[in-house]
Short mmCIF file of C-alpha atoms in Angstrom, two decimals:
data_model
loop_
_atom_site.label_atom_id
_atom_site.label_comp_id
_atom_site.label_asym_id
_atom_site.label_seq_id
_atom_site.Cartn_x
_atom_site.Cartn_y
_atom_site.Cartn_z
CA MET S 1 62.21 189.19 85.76
CA ASN S 2 58.79 189.14 84.07
CA GLU S 3 58.75 189.81 80.37
CA THR S 4 56.70 192.87 79.44
CA VAL S 5 53.96 192.23 76.89
CA GLN S 6 53.89 194.99 74.31
CA PRO S 7 50.50 196.74 73.93
CA GLU S 8 50.60 196.38 70.14
CA THR S 9 50.98 192.59 70.50
CA VAL S 10 47.94 192.41 72.77
CA ASP S 11 45.97 194.58 70.35
CA ALA S 12 46.95 192.39 67.39
CA ASP S 13 45.93 189.21 69.21
CA ARG S 14 42.62 190.77 70.23
CA ALA S 15 41.99 191.94 66.65
CA VAL S 16 42.41 188.49 65.07
CA LEU S 17 40.28 186.87 67.79
CA ASP S 18 37.56 189.50 67.27
CA HIS S 19 37.65 188.83 63.52
CA PHE S 20 37.33 185.07 64.10
CA GLU S 21 34.40 185.51 66.48
CA SER S 22 32.73 188.02 64.17
CA THR S 23 33.02 185.60 61.25
CA ILE S 24 31.33 182.87 63.32
CA ALA S 25 28.63 185.25 64.59
CA HIS S 26 27.73 186.33 61.05
CA ASP S 27 27.42 182.71 59.85
CA GLN S 28 30.39 183.07 57.54
CA ARG S 29 33.00 180.39 56.88
CA ILE S 30 36.40 179.99 58.47
CA GLU S 31 38.87 179.10 55.71
CA PRO S 32 42.32 177.46 56.06
CA ARG S 33 44.06 180.79 55.32
CA ASP S 34 42.25 182.47 58.22
CA TRP S 35 43.56 182.76 61.75
CA MET S 36 41.79 180.42 64.15
CA PRO S 37 42.27 179.48 67.82
CA GLU S 38 44.41 176.40 68.28
CA LYS S 39 41.56 174.68 70.12
CA TYR S 40 39.27 175.26 67.12
CA ARG S 41 41.89 173.78 64.79
CA LYS S 42 42.35 170.72 67.01
CA THR S 43 38.59 170.27 67.35
CA MET S 44 38.15 170.33 63.59
CA ILE S 45 41.02 167.87 63.07
CA ARG S 46 39.49 165.50 65.63
CA GLN S 47 36.01 165.68 64.13
CA ILE S 48 36.99 165.50 60.46
CA ALA S 49 39.54 162.73 61.06
CA GLN S 50 37.00 160.67 63.00
CA HIS S 51 34.52 161.13 60.16
CA ALA S 52 37.12 160.17 57.53
CA HIS S 53 38.20 157.10 59.50
CA SER S 54 34.54 156.08 59.84
CA GLU S 55 34.04 156.18 56.08
CA ILE S 56 37.12 154.03 55.46
CA ILE S 57 36.46 151.54 58.27
CA GLY S 58 32.79 151.52 57.22
CA MET S 59 33.76 149.87 53.94
CA GLN S 60 34.54 146.65 55.81
CA PRO S 61 31.14 145.46 57.16
CA GLU S 62 29.36 145.73 53.81
CA GLY S 63 32.38 144.96 51.64
CA ASN S 64 32.24 141.54 53.27
CA TRP S 65 29.06 140.86 51.23
CA ILE S 66 30.13 142.01 47.75
CA THR S 67 31.10 138.55 46.51
CA ARG S 68 28.12 136.92 48.23
CA ALA S 69 25.34 139.25 47.12
CA PRO S 70 22.54 137.21 45.47
CA SER S 71 22.63 138.77 41.97
CA LEU S 72 24.89 140.72 39.65
CA ARG S 73 22.68 143.78 40.16
CA ARG S 74 23.03 143.58 43.95
CA LYS S 75 26.78 143.11 43.64
CA ALA S 76 27.08 146.18 41.42
CA ILE S 77 24.96 148.29 43.79
CA LEU S 78 26.98 147.27 46.83
CA LEU S 79 30.31 147.72 45.05
CA ALA S 80 29.30 151.24 43.99
CA LYS S 81 28.31 152.09 47.53
CA VAL S 82 31.59 150.87 49.02
CA GLN S 83 33.47 152.88 46.38
CA ASP S 84 31.47 155.97 47.38
CA GLU S 85 32.53 155.46 51.00
CA ALA S 86 36.17 155.37 49.95
CA GLY S 87 35.64 158.63 48.10
CA HIS S 88 34.02 160.20 51.16
CA GLY S 89 37.06 159.28 53.21
CA MET S 90 39.36 160.91 50.65
CA TYR S 91 37.31 164.15 50.58
CA LEU S 92 37.45 164.33 54.35
CA TYR S 93 41.15 163.54 54.66
CA SER S 94 41.78 166.32 52.14
CA ALA S 95 39.67 168.72 54.20
CA ALA S 96 41.61 167.81 57.34
CA GLU S 97 44.93 168.31 55.57
CA THR S 98 44.07 171.99 55.07
CA LEU S 99 44.50 172.28 58.85
CA GLY S 100 48.13 171.20 58.69
CA ILE S 101 47.95 167.47 59.37
CA ASP S 102 48.93 164.73 56.94
CA ARG S 103 46.58 161.82 56.17
CA GLY S 104 49.43 159.41 56.85
CA GLU S 105 49.69 160.86 60.35
CA MET S 106 45.94 160.51 60.82
CA THR S 107 46.08 156.89 59.71
CA GLU S 108 48.86 156.16 62.18
CA MET S 109 46.83 157.81 64.94
CA LEU S 110 43.84 155.65 64.06
CA ILE S 111 45.84 152.43 64.05
CA SER S 112 47.50 153.30 67.35
CA GLY S 113 44.18 154.13 68.99
CA ARG S 114 44.80 157.88 69.37
CA GLN S 115 41.92 158.72 67.04
CA LYS S 116 38.48 157.13 66.89
CA TYR S 117 35.88 156.15 64.33
CA SER S 118 32.13 155.65 64.66
CA SER S 119 31.18 152.92 67.13
CA ILE S 120 28.54 151.58 64.70
CA PHE S 121 31.18 149.87 62.57
CA ASN S 122 32.28 147.62 65.41
CA TYR S 123 29.28 145.33 65.00
CA PRO S 124 29.28 142.23 62.74
CA THR S 125 27.19 141.70 59.60
CA PRO S 126 26.21 138.00 59.71
CA SER S 127 23.11 138.42 57.51
CA TYR S 128 22.63 139.79 53.99
CA ALA S 129 19.69 141.76 55.39
CA ASP S 130 22.32 143.76 57.28
CA VAL S 131 23.30 145.37 53.96
CA GLY S 132 19.81 146.82 53.64
CA VAL S 133 19.44 147.72 57.31
CA ILE S 134 22.79 149.51 57.34
CA GLY S 135 21.66 151.48 54.29
CA TRP S 136 18.35 152.38 55.91
CA LEU S 137 19.19 152.88 59.59
CA VAL S 138 22.94 153.59 59.69
CA ASP S 139 23.09 155.80 56.60
CA GLY S 140 19.80 157.36 57.73
CA ALA S 141 21.40 158.30 61.03
CA ALA S 142 24.43 159.61 59.17
CA ILE S 143 22.23 161.83 56.99
CA CYS S 144 20.36 163.16 60.02
CA ASN S 145 23.66 163.96 61.70
CA GLN S 146 25.52 165.27 58.67
CA VAL S 147 23.06 167.46 56.76
CA PRO S 148 23.46 170.26 59.36
CA LEU S 149 27.23 169.94 58.89
CA CYS S 150 26.78 171.36 55.38
CA ARG S 151 26.48 174.65 57.31
CA SER S 152 29.51 173.99 59.50
CA SER S 153 31.65 177.04 60.20
CA PHE S 154 34.77 175.43 58.67
CA GLY S 155 34.59 175.88 54.92
CA PRO S 156 36.39 172.78 53.55
CA TYR S 157 34.38 170.48 55.84
CA ALA S 158 31.04 172.10 54.97
CA ARG S 159 31.71 171.89 51.23
CA ALA S 160 32.77 168.23 51.43
CA MET S 161 29.58 167.44 53.33
CA VAL S 162 27.33 168.71 50.51
CA ARG S 163 28.42 165.96 48.12
CA ILE S 164 28.70 163.33 50.84
CA CYS S 165 25.13 163.93 52.03
CA LYS S 166 23.75 163.64 48.51
CA GLU S 167 25.43 160.27 48.09
CA GLU S 168 24.43 159.08 51.57
CA SER S 169 20.82 159.90 50.75
CA PHE S 170 21.08 157.67 47.69
CA HIS S 171 22.59 154.91 49.82
CA GLN S 172 19.70 155.10 52.25
CA ARG S 173 17.18 154.74 49.44
CA GLN S 174 19.11 151.76 48.08
CA GLY S 175 19.04 150.08 51.49
CA TYR S 176 15.34 150.71 51.97
CA GLU S 177 14.56 149.38 48.49
CA LEU S 178 16.47 146.17 49.28
CA LEU S 179 14.49 145.70 52.49
CA MET S 180 11.18 146.35 50.72
CA THR S 181 12.10 143.65 48.21
CA MET S 182 12.96 141.20 50.98
CA MET S 183 9.77 142.01 52.89
CA ARG S 184 7.78 141.06 49.76
CA GLY S 185 9.61 137.72 49.68
CA THR S 186 9.42 134.62 51.83
CA ASP S 187 8.73 134.28 55.54
CA THR S 188 12.42 133.47 56.02
CA GLN S 189 13.44 136.72 54.31
CA ARG S 190 11.01 138.76 56.41
CA GLU S 191 12.34 137.13 59.57
CA MET S 192 15.88 137.91 58.42
CA VAL S 193 15.01 141.60 58.03
CA GLN S 194 13.33 141.81 61.44
CA GLU S 195 16.25 140.06 63.15
CA SER S 196 18.69 142.51 61.55
CA VAL S 197 16.57 145.50 62.58
CA ASN S 198 16.58 144.19 66.15
CA ARG S 199 20.39 144.16 66.20
CA TRP S 200 20.99 147.53 64.56
CA TRP S 201 18.34 149.78 66.11
CA TRP S 202 20.06 150.58 69.41
CA PRO S 203 23.58 150.97 67.94
CA SER S 204 22.06 153.36 65.38
CA LEU S 205 20.69 155.54 68.19
CA MET S 206 24.14 155.56 69.75
CA MET S 207 25.63 157.04 66.55
CA PHE S 208 24.62 160.53 67.68
CA GLY S 209 26.98 160.34 70.63
CA PRO S 210 26.40 160.43 74.38
CA PRO S 211 23.52 162.36 75.96
CA ASP S 212 24.02 166.11 75.99
CA GLU S 213 24.83 166.28 79.68
CA GLN S 214 27.65 163.76 79.16
CA SER S 215 29.04 165.17 75.91
CA PRO S 216 32.34 167.00 76.55
CA ASN S 217 32.50 168.73 73.16
CA THR S 218 28.93 169.72 72.28
CA GLU S 219 28.78 173.09 74.06
CA GLN S 220 31.95 174.46 72.47
CA SER S 221 31.14 173.00 69.04
CA MET S 222 27.72 174.65 69.16
CA ALA S 223 29.27 177.99 70.15
CA TRP S 224 31.69 177.77 67.21
CA LYS S 225 28.82 176.65 64.92
CA ILE S 226 30.69 173.52 63.99
CA LYS S 227 27.52 171.73 65.08
CA ARG S 228 24.04 173.19 64.71
CA HIS S 229 22.09 170.77 66.90
CA THR S 230 22.84 168.81 70.05
CA ASN S 231 23.19 165.02 70.14
CA ASP S 232 19.81 164.54 71.78
CA GLU S 233 18.05 166.86 69.34
CA LEU S 234 19.40 164.92 66.38
CA ARG S 235 18.60 161.58 68.01
CA GLN S 236 14.98 162.63 68.56
CA ARG S 237 14.68 163.82 64.96
CA TYR S 238 16.00 160.45 63.80
CA VAL S 239 13.51 158.48 65.91
CA ASP S 240 10.61 160.60 64.65
CA MET S 241 11.75 160.02 61.07
CA SER S 242 12.38 156.26 61.41
CA VAL S 243 9.17 155.05 63.07
CA PRO S 244 6.85 155.84 60.10
CA GLN S 245 9.39 154.26 57.75
CA ALA S 246 9.41 151.08 59.86
CA GLU S 247 5.61 150.97 59.77
CA ALA S 248 5.62 151.27 55.98
CA LEU S 249 8.25 148.55 55.76
CA GLY S 250 6.34 146.24 58.09
CA VAL S 251 8.95 145.84 60.84
CA THR S 252 9.04 146.88 64.49
CA PHE S 253 11.80 148.32 66.64
CA PRO S 254 12.93 146.37 69.73
CA ASP S 255 11.76 149.00 72.21
CA PRO S 256 8.60 148.39 74.27
CA GLU S 257 8.66 152.03 75.42
CA LEU S 258 8.53 153.42 71.88
CA ARG S 259 5.24 155.30 71.49
CA TRP S 260 3.85 158.59 70.18
CA ASN S 261 3.59 161.39 72.73
CA ALA S 262 0.85 163.81 71.67
CA ALA S 263 1.89 166.33 74.33
CA THR S 264 5.44 166.69 73.01
CA GLY S 265 4.73 165.95 69.36
CA HIS S 266 7.52 163.37 69.36
CA TYR S 267 8.03 159.66 69.90
CA ASP S 268 9.15 158.59 73.36
CA TYR S 269 11.78 155.84 73.41
CA GLY S 270 13.49 153.66 76.00
CA GLN S 271 16.77 154.04 77.82
CA ILE S 272 19.90 153.51 75.71
CA ASP S 273 22.57 151.20 77.14
CA TRP S 274 25.33 153.77 77.48
CA ASP S 275 27.56 151.26 79.25
CA ASP S 276 27.61 149.22 76.04
CA PHE S 277 28.33 152.37 74.03
CA ASN S 278 31.28 153.29 76.27
CA ARG S 279 32.59 149.73 76.12
CA VAL S 280 32.56 149.71 72.32
CA VAL S 281 34.06 153.21 72.04
CA SER S 282 36.85 152.20 74.43
CA GLY S 283 37.81 149.32 72.09
CA ASP S 284 35.96 146.33 73.50
CA GLY S 285 33.24 145.92 70.86
CA PRO S 286 32.58 142.72 68.90
CA CYS S 287 34.74 143.76 65.93
CA ASN S 288 37.06 146.53 67.20
CA ALA S 289 40.27 144.49 66.97
CA GLU S 290 39.27 142.98 63.62
CA ARG S 291 38.48 146.36 62.05
CA ILE S 292 41.74 147.98 63.17
CA GLU S 293 43.86 144.97 62.20
CA HIS S 294 42.32 144.97 58.73
CA ARG S 295 43.04 148.71 58.40
CA ARG S 296 46.61 148.20 59.62
CA SER S 297 47.22 145.40 57.11
CA ALA S 298 45.78 147.43 54.23
CA HIS S 299 47.98 150.39 55.19
CA GLU S 300 51.12 148.27 55.36
CA ASP S 301 50.32 146.37 52.16
CA GLY S 302 49.81 149.66 50.34
CA ALA S 303 53.19 151.10 51.33
CA TRP S 304 54.71 150.26 47.95
CA VAL S 305 51.96 152.22 46.17
CA ARG S 306 52.65 155.31 48.24
CA GLU S 307 56.39 154.94 47.68
CA ALA S 308 55.89 154.56 43.93
CA ALA S 309 53.63 157.61 43.80
CA ILE S 310 56.21 159.72 45.66
CA ALA S 311 59.03 158.49 43.39
CA TYR S 312 56.95 159.32 40.30
CA ALA S 313 56.13 162.79 41.64
CA ASP S 314 59.81 163.42 42.38
CA LYS S 315 60.75 162.26 38.87
CA GLN S 316 58.17 164.56 37.26
CA ALA S 317 59.35 167.48 39.39
CA ALA S 318 62.95 166.84 38.33
CA ARG S 319 61.96 166.77 34.65
CA THR S 320 60.04 170.02 35.01
CA LYS S 321 63.02 171.64 36.72
CA THR S 322 65.40 170.45 34.01
CA ALA S 323 63.10 171.68 31.25
CA ALA S 324 62.82 175.08 32.92
#
């Protein structure tokens, strides 16, 4: 026998959905206390968790150079940047937790391969010039991608992005300043910078995700105003921004098809190797296993800290209860 759906239940469901859609349509924020479709909640968890994981995993490639940076000043700059990335991860994990998921659960999902992080961090950093190029190109791509997220429809994510983008902008300037210094140095230093640019240019373009026609999430994320621009729009904006900076720096990008198109008012660029992108995203990049193993070890080694923090919190709660 089919269960009869009460009219008032249907009306209530329609009312909360209408309120959600009206909030989105009027460019207002969805807050954790608000009703939201389950698919919206899961989409936000996926996106925020991937972003948080990327910040934490992203500490590894540059952290590798802290002890080997050529001066105390460069060590201090790099250490501060890596600390900022840790902070970004914490902001984002906190934002995700407002959706009802624990950061411990997210970490376990990352380690087990059920959640992803940015493919860019699966490439090695064999040269000190990589520190500058990551600051310029990788953080530059992050800024291009993330500034529109300050207007994301989910409130905690949008507010976290405001501070993160300010700090990422500073990181990009630091990276560019390092490269300018190296380009004023010896022939060997200039060659080091150009070689690093050659390795990082194409992976940086891949940071914006697959082309729009192959992106499974873009259409819905745009409709919900989680995203404000498509992958290809952001990628084109990044190319247009980067070429003049490369010219000022005195380096070239490894793309023979890169040229100004007066008709479109944009730079044309060559075909991205999406097979390589898919290979890295699926776990077969140069450093995938190394990055995850390092994260797993850090998580396991830090278990005693988490246990101590919980025990201390329980002790404080007991004292408060006794005093009351």
